[in-house]
Amino acid sequence: MEALKNIKAVIFDMDGTLIDTEKIYRLIWPITLKEMGLTMKEEHYMQMRSLGRPFAPIKMKEWYGQDFDYDGARARRKIKFENYIAEHGIQCKKGAIELLEFLHSRGIVTAIATATDMERAERYLEMTNLTGHFDKVISATMVKEGKPSPYVYEYACEQLGFKPDECLAVEDAPNGILSAYRAGCKVIMVPDQSQPDSETSARLTACVDSLDQIIDML
């Protein structure tokens, strides 16, 4: 694909893109809210994917009231998530290792731009045998606003030393895609919990079924 021939770095979202965790969040968020006497609609969960601070607390207070305890709910959700993966583990997504090995063989720099904090990001990468495959791991906690603001991708590009148009972002959800697009990166979507709508599709260079399909585009 001609648009990707000059790519010098590939920046990956983590949850739902590299590791198969979005399905766990999709299960656990409604359970957490139910324990608090609330109901999370499917459409609400779908809007929460990759939604960072300050947007996630604002959105949930719109849905559940201004006195909604976002920090408390998130803490509960974290505990349930950790209990789940302690029992069931987590896996990397199909084609992740193949794509990363290909990128390294071509001298293409790799990084992660995730909403997850560094401690958990590094632990999840270790659990999925992805540790050591990245030149940089960037957390949205390092910037003033998370996705869909562009800051985490702008910061990742700065840390890698490349212009945004020299970087390819790989994402699974609309909020992350919008973040990368706003930063000026080219974006490939690997859908996880949903397919792109027309608005999201307009921001994409490509949409593929699995990570390894990106190999033939570079």
mmCIF file of C-alpha atoms in Angstrom:
data_model
loop_
_atom_site.group_PDB
_atom_site.id
_atom_site.type_symbol
_atom_site.label_atom_id
_atom_site.label_comp_id
_atom_site.label_asym_id
_atom_site.label_seq_id
_atom_site.Cartn_x
_atom_site.Cartn_y
_atom_site.Cartn_z
ATOM 1 C CA MET A 1 0.000 0.000 0.000
ATOM 2 C CA GLU A 2 1.597 3.219 -1.219
ATOM 3 C CA ALA A 3 0.382 5.317 1.741
ATOM 4 C CA LEU A 4 2.393 3.154 4.130
ATOM 5 C CA LYS A 5 5.676 2.809 2.256
ATOM 6 C CA ASN A 6 7.439 5.561 4.232
ATOM 7 C CA ILE A 7 6.323 4.445 7.684
ATOM 8 C CA LYS A 8 9.178 4.573 10.217
ATOM 9 C CA ALA A 9 7.262 3.595 13.373
ATOM 10 C CA VAL A 10 4.156 1.653 14.312
ATOM 11 C CA ILE A 11 2.333 2.689 17.476
ATOM 12 C CA PHE A 12 -0.110 0.162 18.914
ATOM 13 C CA ASP A 13 -3.043 0.532 21.205
ATOM 14 C CA MET A 14 -2.883 -2.262 23.781
ATOM 15 C CA ASP A 15 -6.308 -3.379 25.072
ATOM 16 C CA GLY A 16 -8.368 -4.958 22.322
ATOM 17 C CA THR A 17 -5.613 -4.430 19.749
ATOM 18 C CA LEU A 18 -2.565 -6.310 21.041
ATOM 19 C CA ILE A 19 -4.097 -8.165 23.979
ATOM 20 C CA ASP A 20 -7.539 -9.767 24.176
ATOM 21 C CA THR A 21 -8.910 -7.826 27.141
ATOM 22 C CA GLU A 22 -11.811 -5.754 25.795
ATOM 23 C CA LYS A 23 -14.124 -8.765 26.000
ATOM 24 C CA ILE A 24 -13.273 -8.960 29.719
ATOM 25 C CA TYR A 25 -14.064 -5.284 30.290
ATOM 26 C CA ARG A 26 -17.302 -5.791 28.361
ATOM 27 C CA LEU A 27 -18.228 -8.530 30.834
ATOM 28 C CA ILE A 28 -17.029 -6.849 34.035
ATOM 29 C CA TRP A 29 -18.193 -3.240 33.684
ATOM 30 C CA PRO A 30 -21.930 -4.163 33.748
ATOM 31 C CA ILE A 31 -21.379 -6.474 36.733
ATOM 32 C CA THR A 32 -19.596 -3.684 38.589
ATOM 33 C CA LEU A 33 -22.380 -1.199 37.900
ATOM 34 C CA LYS A 34 -25.051 -3.734 38.876
ATOM 35 C CA GLU A 35 -23.433 -4.101 42.302
ATOM 36 C CA MET A 36 -23.783 -0.328 42.645
ATOM 37 C CA GLY A 37 -27.486 -0.510 41.795
ATOM 38 C CA LEU A 38 -27.034 0.743 38.243
ATOM 39 C CA THR A 39 -27.416 -0.690 34.743
ATOM 40 C CA MET A 40 -24.772 -0.274 32.056
ATOM 41 C CA LYS A 41 -26.356 -0.362 28.629
ATOM 42 C CA GLU A 42 -24.482 -2.013 25.794
ATOM 43 C CA GLU A 43 -24.226 1.316 23.989
ATOM 44 C CA HIS A 44 -22.602 2.847 27.082
ATOM 45 C CA TYR A 45 -19.911 0.191 27.238
ATOM 46 C CA MET A 46 -19.185 0.622 23.538
ATOM 47 C CA GLN A 47 -18.633 4.350 24.064
ATOM 48 C CA MET A 48 -16.267 3.663 26.970
ATOM 49 C CA ARG A 49 -13.696 1.752 24.920
ATOM 50 C CA SER A 50 -10.338 3.581 25.023
ATOM 51 C CA LEU A 51 -12.056 6.618 26.552
ATOM 52 C CA GLY A 52 -9.516 8.333 28.803
ATOM 53 C CA ARG A 53 -9.568 10.973 31.489
ATOM 54 C CA PRO A 54 -11.200 13.437 31.870
ATOM 55 C CA PHE A 55 -13.754 12.135 29.377
ATOM 56 C CA ALA A 56 -14.657 8.804 31.000
ATOM 57 C CA PRO A 57 -15.691 10.295 34.377
ATOM 58 C CA ILE A 58 -17.653 13.055 32.642
ATOM 59 C CA LYS A 59 -19.492 10.598 30.412
ATOM 60 C CA MET A 60 -20.393 8.229 33.253
ATOM 61 C CA LYS A 61 -21.688 11.104 35.393
ATOM 62 C CA GLU A 62 -23.924 12.105 32.460
ATOM 63 C CA TRP A 63 -25.358 8.591 32.401
ATOM 64 C CA TYR A 64 -25.555 7.803 36.123
ATOM 65 C CA GLY A 65 -25.800 11.201 37.817
ATOM 66 C CA GLN A 66 -23.348 13.831 38.990
ATOM 67 C CA ASP A 67 -22.847 12.058 42.324
ATOM 68 C CA PHE A 68 -21.662 8.877 40.570
ATOM 69 C CA ASP A 69 -18.449 7.631 42.209
ATOM 70 C CA TYR A 70 -16.305 7.020 39.127
ATOM 71 C CA ASP A 71 -13.105 6.374 41.070
ATOM 72 C CA GLY A 72 -14.885 3.894 43.308
ATOM 73 C CA ALA A 73 -16.464 2.111 40.360
ATOM 74 C CA ARG A 74 -13.151 1.925 38.531
ATOM 75 C CA ALA A 75 -11.427 0.526 41.618
ATOM 76 C CA ARG A 76 -14.094 -2.178 41.885
ATOM 77 C CA ARG A 77 -13.736 -2.967 38.193
ATOM 78 C CA LYS A 78 -9.953 -3.280 38.526
ATOM 79 C CA ILE A 79 -10.331 -5.839 41.319
ATOM 80 C CA LYS A 80 -12.792 -7.906 39.291
ATOM 81 C CA PHE A 81 -10.527 -7.708 36.250
ATOM 82 C CA GLU A 82 -7.498 -8.882 38.224
ATOM 83 C CA ASN A 83 -9.490 -11.747 39.736
ATOM 84 C CA TYR A 84 -10.670 -12.767 36.269
ATOM 85 C CA ILE A 85 -7.228 -12.835 34.669
ATOM 86 C CA ALA A 86 -5.759 -14.598 37.712
ATOM 87 C CA GLU A 87 -8.170 -17.438 36.977
ATOM 88 C CA HIS A 88 -8.392 -17.332 33.191
ATOM 89 C CA GLY A 89 -5.226 -15.529 32.058
ATOM 90 C CA ILE A 90 -5.022 -13.234 29.033
ATOM 91 C CA GLN A 91 -3.778 -13.829 25.522
ATOM 92 C CA CYS A 92 -2.283 -11.661 22.807
ATOM 93 C CA LYS A 93 -4.351 -11.093 19.694
ATOM 94 C CA LYS A 94 -3.981 -13.167 16.546
ATOM 95 C CA GLY A 95 -0.980 -12.157 14.460
ATOM 96 C CA ALA A 96 0.619 -9.914 17.090
ATOM 97 C CA ILE A 97 3.922 -11.771 17.376
ATOM 98 C CA GLU A 98 4.182 -12.279 13.617
ATOM 99 C CA LEU A 99 3.665 -8.586 12.915
ATOM 100 C CA LEU A 100 6.073 -7.430 15.626
ATOM 101 C CA GLU A 101 8.807 -9.786 14.426
ATOM 102 C CA PHE A 102 8.293 -8.561 10.860
ATOM 103 C CA LEU A 103 8.550 -4.902 11.938
ATOM 104 C CA HIS A 104 11.789 -5.547 13.796
ATOM 105 C CA SER A 105 13.217 -7.399 10.790
ATOM 106 C CA ARG A 106 12.545 -4.291 8.687
ATOM 107 C CA GLY A 107 14.008 -1.896 11.234
ATOM 108 C CA ILE A 108 10.628 -0.264 11.906
ATOM 109 C CA VAL A 109 10.348 1.188 15.412
ATOM 110 C CA THR A 110 7.472 -0.059 17.590
ATOM 111 C CA ALA A 111 5.656 1.504 20.530
ATOM 112 C CA ILE A 112 2.500 1.248 22.604
ATOM 113 C CA ALA A 113 0.114 4.124 23.375
ATOM 114 C CA THR A 114 -2.351 2.905 25.994
ATOM 115 C CA ALA A 115 -4.877 4.274 28.460
ATOM 116 C CA THR A 116 -3.695 1.669 30.978
ATOM 117 C CA ASP A 117 -1.238 2.781 33.656
ATOM 118 C CA MET A 118 2.388 1.690 33.283
ATOM 119 C CA GLU A 119 2.428 -0.857 36.099
ATOM 120 C CA ARG A 120 -0.488 -2.815 34.701
ATOM 121 C CA ALA A 121 0.558 -2.326 31.061
ATOM 122 C CA GLU A 122 3.982 -3.824 31.717
ATOM 123 C CA ARG A 123 2.455 -6.688 33.697
ATOM 124 C CA TYR A 124 -0.073 -7.515 30.973
ATOM 125 C CA LEU A 125 2.641 -7.437 28.324
ATOM 126 C CA GLU A 126 4.630 -9.907 30.386
ATOM 127 C CA MET A 127 1.599 -12.164 30.818
ATOM 128 C CA THR A 128 1.108 -12.279 27.036
ATOM 129 C CA ASN A 129 4.814 -12.743 26.219
ATOM 130 C CA LEU A 130 5.002 -9.350 24.501
ATOM 131 C CA THR A 131 7.590 -7.810 26.810
ATOM 132 C CA GLY A 132 10.699 -6.703 24.920
ATOM 133 C CA HIS A 133 8.950 -6.225 21.592
ATOM 134 C CA PHE A 134 8.595 -2.435 21.949
ATOM 135 C CA ASP A 135 11.011 0.472 21.816
ATOM 136 C CA LYS A 136 8.677 2.602 23.952
ATOM 137 C CA VAL A 137 5.608 2.035 26.103
ATOM 138 C CA ILE A 138 3.586 5.235 26.478
ATOM 139 C CA SER A 139 0.697 5.558 28.929
ATOM 140 C CA ALA A 140 -1.990 8.218 28.645
ATOM 141 C CA THR A 141 -1.265 8.932 32.319
ATOM 142 C CA MET A 142 1.836 10.747 31.001
ATOM 143 C CA VAL A 143 -0.241 13.406 29.184
ATOM 144 C CA LYS A 144 -2.921 15.877 30.248
ATOM 145 C CA GLU A 145 -5.822 14.173 28.470
ATOM 146 C CA GLY A 146 -6.395 10.629 27.293
ATOM 147 C CA LYS A 147 -8.020 9.386 24.116
ATOM 148 C CA PRO A 148 -9.805 10.688 22.021
ATOM 149 C CA SER A 149 -7.579 13.765 22.513
ATOM 150 C CA PRO A 150 -4.449 13.524 20.338
ATOM 151 C CA TYR A 151 -1.925 14.049 23.142
ATOM 152 C CA VAL A 152 -0.891 10.442 23.795
ATOM 153 C CA TYR A 153 -0.080 9.917 20.096
ATOM 154 C CA GLU A 154 1.620 13.291 19.772
ATOM 155 C CA TYR A 155 3.736 12.449 22.816
ATOM 156 C CA ALA A 156 4.545 8.971 21.473
ATOM 157 C CA CYS A 157 5.714 10.459 18.158
ATOM 158 C CA GLU A 158 7.889 12.983 20.014
ATOM 159 C CA GLN A 159 9.415 10.236 22.142
ATOM 160 C CA LEU A 160 10.187 8.158 19.053
ATOM 161 C CA GLY A 161 11.618 11.143 17.204
ATOM 162 C CA PHE A 162 9.319 10.951 14.174
ATOM 163 C CA LYS A 163 6.689 13.187 12.629
ATOM 164 C CA PRO A 164 3.103 11.913 13.019
ATOM 165 C CA ASP A 165 2.783 11.294 9.270
ATOM 166 C CA GLU A 166 5.779 8.952 9.507
ATOM 167 C CA CYS A 167 3.933 6.861 12.103
ATOM 168 C CA LEU A 168 1.219 4.260 11.725
ATOM 169 C CA ALA A 169 -1.270 3.795 14.563
ATOM 170 C CA VAL A 170 -2.994 0.443 15.035
ATOM 171 C CA GLU A 171 -6.275 0.636 16.951
ATOM 172 C CA ASP A 172 -9.445 -1.353 17.582
ATOM 173 C CA ALA A 173 -11.975 1.277 18.754
ATOM 174 C CA PRO A 174 -13.304 4.672 17.624
ATOM 175 C CA ASN A 175 -11.906 6.749 20.515
ATOM 176 C CA GLY A 176 -8.376 5.517 19.881
ATOM 177 C CA ILE A 177 -8.730 5.945 16.140
ATOM 178 C CA LEU A 178 -9.895 9.533 16.609
ATOM 179 C CA SER A 179 -6.926 10.223 18.913
ATOM 180 C CA ALA A 180 -4.393 8.967 16.374
ATOM 181 C CA TYR A 181 -6.153 10.677 13.470
ATOM 182 C CA ARG A 182 -6.197 14.014 15.297
ATOM 183 C CA ALA A 183 -2.466 13.643 15.977
ATOM 184 C CA GLY A 184 -1.804 13.248 12.242
ATOM 185 C CA CYS A 185 -0.899 9.552 12.200
ATOM 186 C CA LYS A 186 -2.039 7.109 9.568
ATOM 187 C CA VAL A 187 -4.445 4.635 11.167
ATOM 188 C CA ILE A 188 -5.269 0.973 10.616
ATOM 189 C CA MET A 189 -8.186 -0.547 12.491
ATOM 190 C CA VAL A 190 -8.304 -4.141 13.643
ATOM 191 C CA PRO A 191 -11.922 -4.359 14.857
ATOM 192 C CA ASP A 192 -12.487 -6.112 18.155
ATOM 193 C CA GLN A 193 -15.925 -5.501 19.669
ATOM 194 C CA SER A 194 -17.453 -3.696 16.699
ATOM 195 C CA GLN A 195 -16.939 -2.839 13.047
ATOM 196 C CA PRO A 196 -16.268 0.768 11.993
ATOM 197 C CA ASP A 197 -19.149 3.057 11.121
ATOM 198 C CA SER A 198 -18.908 5.497 8.212
ATOM 199 C CA GLU A 199 -17.439 8.285 10.378
ATOM 200 C CA THR A 200 -14.677 6.045 11.720
ATOM 201 C CA SER A 201 -14.013 4.507 8.290
ATOM 202 C CA ALA A 202 -13.302 7.962 6.871
ATOM 203 C CA ARG A 203 -10.350 8.299 9.274
ATOM 204 C CA LEU A 204 -8.742 4.977 8.352
ATOM 205 C CA THR A 205 -5.986 4.076 5.938
ATOM 206 C CA ALA A 206 -7.184 0.474 6.139
ATOM 207 C CA CYS A 207 -9.260 -1.974 8.162
ATOM 208 C CA VAL A 208 -8.067 -5.575 8.576
ATOM 209 C CA ASP A 209 -9.308 -8.709 10.293
ATOM 210 C CA SER A 210 -6.078 -9.514 12.143
ATOM 211 C CA LEU A 211 -2.714 -7.939 12.913
ATOM 212 C CA ASP A 212 -0.702 -10.195 10.619
ATOM 213 C CA GLN A 213 -2.605 -8.855 7.606
ATOM 214 C CA ILE A 214 -0.757 -5.558 8.072
ATOM 215 C CA ILE A 215 2.501 -7.250 7.020
ATOM 216 C CA ASP A 216 1.558 -7.244 3.338
ATOM 217 C CA MET A 217 0.820 -3.497 3.477
ATOM 218 C CA LEU A 218 4.308 -2.428 4.590
#
